[in-house]
Coordinates of N, CA and C in Angstrom, one line a residue:
M3 N 96.6 79.7 81.5 CA 96.6 79.6 82.5 C 95.8 78.6 83.9
R4 N 96.3 77.4 84.3 CA 95.7 76.5 85.0 C 95.4 77.3 86.3
S5 N 96.1 77.9 87.0 CA 95.8 78.6 88.4 C 94.9 80.0 88.1
I6 N 94.4 80.6 87.2 CA 93.6 81.6 87.0 C 91.9 81.2 87.7
K7 N 92.2 80.0 87.0 CA 90.3 79.5 87.5 C 90.4 79.8 89.3
R8 N 91.6 79.3 89.7 CA 90.3 79.3 91.2 C 91.6 79.9 92.5
I9 N 92.5 80.5 91.9 CA 93.2 81.3 92.3 C 92.6 82.7 92.7
A10 N 91.5 82.6 91.6 CA 90.7 84.0 91.3 C 89.8 84.0 93.0
L11 N 89.2 83.4 93.3 CA 88.3 83.0 94.6 C 88.7 83.7 95.6
L12 N 90.0 83.4 96.0 CA 90.5 84.4 97.0 C 90.4 85.8 96.8
C13 N 90.3 86.1 95.9 CA 89.8 87.4 96.1 C 88.4 88.2 96.3
G14 N 87.8 87.0 96.8 CA 86.3 87.8 97.1 C 86.4 88.4 98.5
V15 N 87.3 88.3 99.4 CA 87.0 89.1 100.7 C 87.7 90.3 100.5
S16 N 88.2 90.9 99.3 CA 88.6 92.5 99.0 C 87.1 93.1 98.8
A17 N 85.4 92.5 98.8 CA 85.0 93.6 98.2 C 84.5 94.3 99.6
L18 N 85.2 93.9 100.7 CA 84.4 94.2 102.0 C 84.7 95.9 102.1
L19 N 85.5 96.3 101.3 CA 86.2 98.1 101.7 C 85.9 98.7 99.8
S20 N 87.0 104.3 94.8 CA 87.2 103.0 93.7 C 88.9 103.1 93.8
P21 N 89.0 104.5 93.6 CA 89.5 104.1 92.4 C 91.2 104.3 93.2
L22 N 91.7 103.3 93.2 CA 92.7 103.2 93.6 C 94.4 103.9 93.1
A23 N 94.3 104.2 91.6 CA 95.0 105.3 91.3 C 95.0 106.1 91.7
H24 N 94.2 106.8 92.5 CA 93.9 108.3 93.8 C 94.6 107.8 94.8
A25 N 94.8 106.7 95.3 CA 95.5 106.3 96.9 C 96.5 106.6 96.5
D26 N 97.1 107.3 97.2 CA 98.6 107.7 97.6 C 98.6 108.3 98.8
N27 N 100.1 108.4 99.3 CA 100.6 109.2 100.4 C 100.0 108.0 101.7
W28 N 101.2 107.0 101.6 CA 100.2 106.0 102.4 C 101.0 105.8 103.5
Q29 N 100.3 105.4 104.6 CA 100.7 105.5 105.8 C 100.7 104.5 106.8
V30 N 101.6 104.2 107.4 CA 102.0 102.7 108.0 C 100.7 102.5 109.5
A31 N 100.0 101.7 109.3 CA 99.0 101.4 110.2 C 99.5 100.2 110.9
K32 N 100.5 99.8 110.8 CA 100.8 98.6 111.1 C 101.4 97.3 110.8
D33 N 102.2 97.2 111.6 CA 103.5 96.3 111.4 C 103.9 95.2 112.3
E34 N 103.4 94.4 112.0 CA 104.0 93.1 113.4 C 103.7 91.5 112.6
E35 N 104.7 90.8 112.9 CA 104.4 89.8 112.7 C 104.8 89.4 111.1
G36 N 105.9 90.5 110.9 CA 106.2 90.3 109.1 C 104.9 90.4 108.3
V37 N 104.0 90.9 108.5 CA 102.8 92.1 107.6 C 102.8 93.4 108.1
K38 N 103.3 94.3 106.7 CA 102.7 95.5 106.8 C 101.6 96.1 106.2
V39 N 101.0 96.9 106.7 CA 99.8 97.4 106.4 C 100.2 99.0 106.5
S40 N 99.8 99.4 105.4 CA 99.2 100.9 105.2 C 98.1 101.3 104.6
L41 N 97.4 102.4 105.2 CA 96.2 103.0 104.3 C 96.8 104.3 103.7
S42 N 95.6 104.7 102.7 CA 95.6 105.7 102.2 C 94.5 106.4 102.4
E43 N 94.4 107.9 102.6 CA 92.7 108.7 102.0 C 92.7 108.2 100.4
V44 N 90.9 108.3 99.5 CA 90.2 108.4 98.5 C 89.7 109.2 98.3
A45 N 90.4 110.1 97.6 CA 89.4 111.2 96.9 C 88.3 111.4 96.8
G46 N 87.2 111.8 97.3 CA 85.5 111.3 97.1 C 84.9 109.6 97.8
S47 N 86.0 109.6 99.1 CA 85.7 108.5 99.6 C 85.8 108.5 101.2
K48 N 84.5 108.0 101.6 CA 85.0 108.2 102.9 C 85.7 107.1 103.7
Y49 N 85.6 106.2 102.7 CA 86.4 104.5 103.6 C 88.1 104.7 102.8
K50 N 88.7 104.1 103.6 CA 90.2 104.0 103.0 C 90.6 103.4 102.4
A51 N 91.8 103.6 101.4 CA 92.5 102.4 100.7 C 93.4 101.2 101.9
Y52 N 93.4 100.5 101.0 CA 94.3 99.5 102.3 C 95.5 98.8 100.7
K53 N 96.7 98.6 101.9 CA 97.8 97.8 101.6 C 98.2 96.9 102.3
G54 N 98.2 95.8 102.4 CA 99.0 94.7 102.7 C 100.1 93.6 101.9
E55 N 101.2 94.1 102.9 CA 102.4 92.9 102.2 C 103.3 92.4 103.2
T56 N 103.5 90.9 102.6 CA 104.3 90.5 103.3 C 105.2 89.3 102.3
L57 N 106.4 89.1 103.1 CA 107.2 87.5 102.5 C 107.0 86.1 102.6
I58 N 106.3 85.4 101.8 CA 106.4 84.6 102.5 C 107.3 83.5 102.0
K59 N 108.2 82.2 102.7 CA 109.0 81.6 102.8 C 108.5 80.2 101.6
A60 N 108.1 81.0 100.5 CA 108.3 79.6 100.0 C 107.8 79.8 98.6
P61 N 108.4 78.9 97.3 CA 108.0 79.5 96.0 C 106.7 80.0 95.9
L62 N 106.1 80.7 94.0 CA 105.6 81.3 93.9 C 104.3 80.3 93.4
A63 N 104.8 79.2 92.9 CA 103.9 77.5 92.2 C 103.6 77.3 94.0
K64 N 104.1 77.3 95.4 CA 103.8 76.7 96.0 C 102.5 77.7 96.9
V65 N 102.5 79.3 96.9 CA 101.8 79.8 96.7 C 100.3 79.8 95.9
A66 N 100.3 79.9 94.5 CA 99.3 79.6 94.3 C 98.7 78.2 94.8
A67 N 99.6 77.5 95.0 CA 98.6 75.9 95.1 C 97.6 76.4 96.3
V68 N 98.4 76.9 97.3 CA 97.5 77.3 98.3 C 96.4 78.1 97.9
Q69 N 96.4 78.7 97.4 CA 95.2 80.2 96.6 C 94.3 78.7 95.9
E70 N 94.9 78.1 95.1 CA 93.9 77.7 94.3 C 92.6 76.1 95.7
D71 N 93.4 76.0 96.6 CA 92.1 75.3 97.6 C 91.3 75.8 97.5
V72 N 90.2 76.3 97.0 CA 88.7 76.8 97.0 C 88.0 76.1 98.7
A73 N 87.8 74.8 99.5 CA 87.3 74.6 100.1 C 87.9 75.1 101.0
G74 N 89.1 75.3 101.0 CA 89.9 75.7 102.2 C 89.7 77.3 102.4
A75 N 89.8 77.8 101.6 CA 90.1 79.7 101.3 C 89.3 79.9 102.4
C76 N 88.3 80.0 102.7 CA 87.6 81.0 104.3 C 88.5 80.8 105.1
A77 N 88.9 79.5 105.4 CA 89.6 79.6 106.5 C 90.8 80.4 106.4
W78 N 91.6 81.5 105.8 CA 92.6 82.1 105.7 C 92.5 83.4 105.2
I79 N 91.1 84.0 104.3 CA 90.3 84.9 103.8 C 89.9 85.6 105.3
H80 N 90.2 86.5 105.6 CA 89.5 87.6 106.5 C 88.2 87.7 106.2
E81 N 87.5 87.4 107.5 CA 85.5 87.4 107.3 C 85.0 86.4 106.1
C82 N 85.4 86.2 105.6 CA 84.6 85.2 104.1 C 84.2 83.8 105.2
K83 N 83.0 84.0 104.4 CA 81.8 84.0 105.0 C 81.7 81.8 103.8
S84 N 81.6 82.4 102.7 CA 81.4 81.5 101.4 C 81.8 82.3 99.7
Q85 N 82.5 81.6 98.5 CA 82.1 82.1 98.1 C 82.3 80.7 96.8
K86 N 82.0 81.2 95.8 CA 82.7 80.3 94.4 C 82.3 80.9 93.6
L87 N 82.8 79.5 92.1 CA 83.5 80.7 91.0 C 82.2 80.6 90.4
L88 N 81.8 81.7 89.7 CA 80.5 82.0 88.6 C 81.9 81.5 87.2
K89 N 82.2 81.8 87.1 CA 82.1 81.6 85.5 C 84.4 81.9 85.2
H90 N 84.6 81.0 84.5 CA 86.2 81.6 84.1 C 86.0 81.2 82.9
E91 N 86.7 82.5 81.4 CA 86.8 82.5 80.0 C 87.9 83.4 80.3
G92 N 88.8 82.9 79.0 CA 90.5 83.2 79.5 C 91.4 83.9 80.6
D93 N 91.8 85.1 80.0 CA 92.2 85.3 81.7 C 90.9 85.9 82.5
L94 N 89.7 86.1 81.9 CA 88.7 86.5 83.0 C 88.1 85.5 84.2
T95 N 88.2 85.8 85.2 CA 87.3 85.4 86.4 C 86.5 85.9 87.1
W96 N 85.3 85.2 86.9 CA 84.0 85.8 88.0 C 83.8 84.9 89.5
T97 N 83.6 85.8 90.5 CA 83.5 84.7 91.8 C 82.5 85.6 92.0
Y98 N 81.6 85.1 93.1 CA 80.7 85.8 93.9 C 81.2 85.2 95.5
T99 N 81.3 85.9 96.5 CA 81.5 85.7 97.9 C 79.9 86.4 98.7
Q100 N 80.0 85.5 100.0 CA 79.4 86.3 101.1 C 80.4 86.4 102.2
F101 N 79.8 87.7 102.8 CA 80.9 87.8 104.3 C 80.2 87.9 105.9
N102 N 80.6 87.2 106.6 CA 80.4 87.7 108.2 C 80.4 89.1 108.5
T103 N 79.5 89.4 109.2 CA 79.7 90.5 109.5 C 79.0 90.8 111.0
P104 N 79.5 92.0 111.7 CA 79.0 92.1 113.4 C 77.2 91.8 112.9
V105 N 76.4 91.4 114.0 CA 74.9 91.6 113.9 C 74.6 92.7 114.0
M106 N 74.6 93.4 113.6 CA 74.1 94.6 113.9 C 74.1 95.5 112.7
V107 N 75.2 94.8 111.7 CA 75.5 95.2 110.1 C 74.8 94.2 109.3
T108 N 74.3 94.6 108.2 CA 73.3 93.4 107.3 C 74.3 93.2 106.5
P109 N 74.9 91.5 106.6 CA 75.7 90.6 105.6 C 76.0 91.6 104.3
R110 N 77.1 91.2 103.8 CA 77.6 91.9 102.9 C 77.9 90.9 101.5
D111 N 77.5 90.4 100.1 CA 78.5 89.7 99.4 C 78.5 90.9 98.4
S112 N 79.6 89.9 96.9 CA 80.3 90.7 96.2 C 80.3 89.7 94.7
V113 N 80.3 90.5 94.0 CA 80.5 90.0 92.4 C 81.3 90.3 91.9
L114 N 82.8 89.8 91.8 CA 83.8 90.8 90.6 C 84.2 90.0 89.8
R115 N 84.7 90.7 88.9 CA 85.7 90.4 87.7 C 87.3 90.5 88.3
I116 N 87.5 89.7 88.0 CA 89.4 89.4 88.5 C 89.6 89.2 86.8
T117 N 91.0 90.0 86.2 CA 91.5 89.8 85.1 C 93.0 89.3 85.6
T118 N 93.3 88.2 85.1 CA 95.3 87.6 85.1 C 96.3 88.3 84.4
S119 N 97.4 88.4 85.2 CA 98.2 88.5 83.5 C 99.4 87.9 84.5
T120 N 100.4 87.9 83.5 CA 101.6 86.8 84.3 C 103.0 88.8 83.8
G121 N 103.8 88.9 84.5 CA 104.9 89.7 84.1 C 106.1 88.4 83.6
A122 N 106.8 89.4 82.8 CA 108.6 88.9 82.6 C 108.9 88.5 83.7
D123 N 109.2 89.0 84.4 CA 109.5 88.2 85.7 C 109.2 87.1 86.3
G124 N 108.2 86.3 86.2 CA 107.2 85.8 86.4 C 106.1 85.9 87.7
S125 N 106.3 87.2 88.1 CA 105.3 87.6 88.9 C 103.8 87.8 88.5
I126 N 102.5 87.6 89.0 CA 101.1 86.9 88.8 C 100.9 88.0 89.1
T127 N 99.8 89.0 88.6 CA 98.9 90.2 88.9 C 97.4 89.9 88.8
R128 N 96.7 90.2 89.5 CA 95.1 90.0 89.7 C 94.3 91.4 89.9
K129 N 93.9 92.0 88.6 CA 93.3 92.8 88.7 C 92.0 92.8 89.6
I130 N 91.5 93.5 90.6 CA 90.2 93.1 90.8 C 89.2 94.5 91.1
E131 N 87.8 94.1 90.2 CA 87.3 94.8 89.9 C 85.2 94.4 90.2
E132 N 85.0 94.8 90.4 CA 83.2 94.9 90.6 C 82.6 94.3 89.5
D133 N 82.2 93.9 89.7 CA 80.5 93.2 88.6 C 79.3 93.3 89.3
P134 N 78.8 94.0 90.1 CA 77.5 93.7 90.8 C 76.0 93.2 89.8
A135 N 76.0 93.8 88.9 CA 74.7 93.4 88.3 C 75.2 91.8 87.6
Y136 N 76.1 91.0 87.4 CA 76.2 90.5 86.9 C 75.4 88.6 87.4
L137 N 75.3 88.9 88.9 CA 74.2 87.5 89.5 C 72.9 88.8 89.5
P138 N 72.2 88.0 90.2 CA 70.1 88.7 90.8 C 70.7 89.5 92.3
E139 N 70.8 90.2 92.9 CA 70.8 90.1 94.7 C 70.4 89.5 95.5
E140 N 70.8 89.0 96.5 CA 70.4 87.8 97.4 C 69.6 88.1 98.3
K141 N 68.9 87.9 98.5 CA 68.0 88.2 99.7 C 68.8 88.2 101.4
G142 N 68.6 89.6 102.6 CA 69.1 89.2 103.5 C 70.6 89.6 102.7
F143 N 70.7 90.3 102.1 CA 72.6 90.7 101.6 C 73.0 92.1 100.9
V144 N 73.5 92.8 101.6 CA 73.7 94.4 100.3 C 74.7 93.9 99.6
R145 N 74.4 94.4 98.4 CA 75.8 93.9 97.3 C 76.7 95.1 97.5
V146 N 78.1 94.7 97.1 CA 79.3 96.1 97.6 C 79.3 96.1 95.9
T147 N 79.1 97.6 96.0 CA 79.1 97.8 94.4 C 80.4 98.5 93.3
K148 N 81.2 98.7 94.8 CA 82.7 99.0 94.4 C 83.2 98.8 95.4
V149 N 84.6 98.2 93.7 CA 85.4 97.5 94.6 C 86.8 98.1 93.6
E150 N 88.2 97.8 93.8 CA 88.8 98.1 92.7 C 90.5 97.6 93.8
G151 N 90.9 97.0 93.1 CA 92.0 96.3 93.6 C 93.0 95.2 92.6
F152 N 94.4 94.4 93.8 CA 94.7 93.8 92.6 C 95.6 92.6 94.1
W153 N 95.6 91.8 93.5 CA 96.7 91.0 94.3 C 98.4 91.2 93.2
K154 N 99.6 90.7 93.9 CA 100.1 90.4 93.2 C 101.4 89.7 94.0
L155 N 102.0 88.7 93.3 CA 102.6 87.5 93.9 C 104.1 87.7 92.8
V156 N 105.6 88.3 93.3 CA 106.8 88.3 92.7 C 107.5 87.6 93.1
P157 N 108.1 86.3 92.6 CA 109.2 85.7 92.9 C 110.5 86.2 93.4
Q158 N 110.6 85.1 94.5 CA 111.8 86.1 95.2 C 113.1 84.9 95.1
G159 N 113.6 84.3 94.6 CA 114.2 83.0 95.0 C 113.2 82.4 95.2
D160 N 113.5 81.5 96.2 CA 112.6 81.1 96.6 C 111.7 81.2 97.5
N161 N 111.8 82.5 97.3 CA 110.5 83.2 98.3 C 109.2 83.9 97.3
T162 N 108.2 84.1 98.3 CA 107.7 85.1 97.2 C 107.3 86.2 97.6
W163 N 106.8 87.2 97.3 CA 107.2 88.7 98.4 C 105.1 89.2 97.4
V164 N 104.1 89.0 98.6 CA 103.1 89.2 98.2 C 102.4 90.2 98.3
T165 N 101.5 91.2 97.4 CA 101.0 92.5 98.1 C 99.3 92.6 97.7
Y166 N 98.8 93.3 98.7 CA 97.0 92.9 98.3 C 96.4 94.2 98.8
Q167 N 96.4 95.2 97.9 CA 95.2 96.4 97.7 C 94.5 96.4 97.2
V168 N 93.7 97.1 98.0 CA 92.1 97.4 97.8 C 91.2 98.7 98.3
H169 N 90.5 99.0 97.8 CA 89.7 100.4 98.1 C 88.2 99.6 97.6
T170 N 87.4 99.8 98.3 CA 86.3 99.5 98.4 C 85.1 100.7 98.9
E171 N 83.8 100.5 98.3 CA 82.9 100.7 99.2 C 81.7 99.7 100.0
P172 N 81.2 100.0 100.6 CA 80.4 98.9 101.1 C 78.8 99.1 100.9
G173 N 78.9 99.5 100.6 CA 77.5 100.0 100.5 C 76.5 99.7 101.9
G174 N 75.4 100.4 101.7 CA 74.8 101.0 103.1 C 75.0 101.4 104.2
S175 N 74.8 101.3 105.2 CA 75.2 101.8 106.7 C 76.1 101.2 107.1
V176 N 76.9 101.7 107.3 CA 78.4 100.9 108.0 C 78.9 102.1 109.1
P177 N 79.2 101.7 110.3 CA 80.0 102.4 111.4 C 80.6 102.5 111.3
S178 N 81.5 104.0 111.4 CA 83.0 104.4 111.2 C 84.2 103.3 111.7
W179 N 83.6 102.8 112.9 CA 84.2 102.3 114.2 C 85.1 100.5 113.0
L180 N 83.9 100.3 112.4 CA 83.8 99.4 111.8 C 84.9 99.2 110.7
A181 N 84.0 100.1 110.0 CA 85.3 100.2 108.6 C 86.6 100.7 109.2
N182 N 87.3 101.5 109.9 CA 88.1 101.8 110.3 C 89.3 100.5 110.6
K183 N 88.0 99.9 111.5 CA 88.9 98.2 112.2 C 88.5 97.4 110.5
F184 N 88.3 97.2 109.8 CA 87.4 96.7 108.9 C 89.5 96.5 108.3
V185 N 90.0 98.2 107.3 CA 91.0 98.0 106.5 C 92.2 97.8 107.0
V186 N 92.3 97.7 108.2 CA 93.6 97.2 108.7 C 93.6 95.2 109.1
D187 N 92.1 95.6 109.8 CA 92.4 94.0 109.8 C 92.3 92.8 109.1
A188 N 91.5 93.4 107.7 CA 91.6 92.6 106.9 C 93.1 92.0 106.0
P189 N 94.0 93.0 105.9 CA 95.1 92.5 105.1 C 95.8 92.1 105.5
F190 N 96.0 92.7 107.2 CA 97.2 91.9 108.0 C 96.1 90.3 108.0
N191 N 95.0 90.1 108.8 CA 94.9 88.5 109.0 C 95.2 87.8 107.6
T192 N 94.5 88.7 106.5 CA 94.5 87.2 105.4 C 96.1 87.3 104.9
L193 N 97.2 88.1 105.5 CA 98.0 87.8 104.8 C 98.6 86.8 105.6
K194 N 98.5 87.1 106.8 CA 99.3 86.2 108.0 C 98.7 84.8 107.8
H195 N 97.0 85.0 107.7 CA 96.8 83.5 107.9 C 97.1 82.6 106.3
L196 N 97.1 83.4 105.3 CA 97.8 82.5 104.1 C 98.6 82.4 104.2
R197 N 99.9 83.4 104.5 CA 101.5 83.0 104.9 C 101.6 81.7 105.9
E198 N 101.1 81.3 106.9 CA 100.7 80.0 107.6 C 100.4 78.8 106.6
R199 N 99.6 79.3 106.4 CA 98.7 77.5 105.5 C 100.0 77.3 104.7
V200 N 100.3 78.9 103.9 CA 101.5 77.7 102.8 C 102.8 77.5 103.6
E201 N 102.9 78.2 104.9 CA 104.5 77.9 105.4 C 104.4 76.4 106.1
Q202 N 103.2 75.9 106.2 CA 102.4 74.6 107.2 C 102.7 73.6 106.4
R203 N 102.5 74.0 105.2 CA 102.4 72.8 104.3 C 103.6 72.0 103.8

């Protein structure tokens, strides 16, 4: 699928926050401007999983086209500094992403493996997993070593329902206030800005 190679790059932002199978009991943390964010405790982790949902008033193909704009991706992905495609092989894609962080926190980077599948209803699901050893560590960055999540795009006539769900162990020392802020801001801002970019085209 042509879209697999570049769409996967958008998944890099997920790495700033493992097991989603243990994320349940979702509680709504923010529901504004057409974007709903829910959080869930994850057994054995001090970091919460997040789930963002929104309706984009555009067909799935148009959403996918915006996601394929690698050069412009960091304009709508929360705290994305840079990202690049490492490898594409069949339904698998590897990406490398660097993130912005406050001055008191060492910048994070991540290597992700994304598995893309298409449902019978035309939906697209991208499973996100960490693959930290794929590249040597970069000086000045803390490599994120635990990521699990997915993007799901579901066609609804001329519209697209988008779900973005992730849990991450960011590694190193991260202040609790920053972690708590991130799990709300990341899905909210990412989905809001993606929707704006798609609907304004």
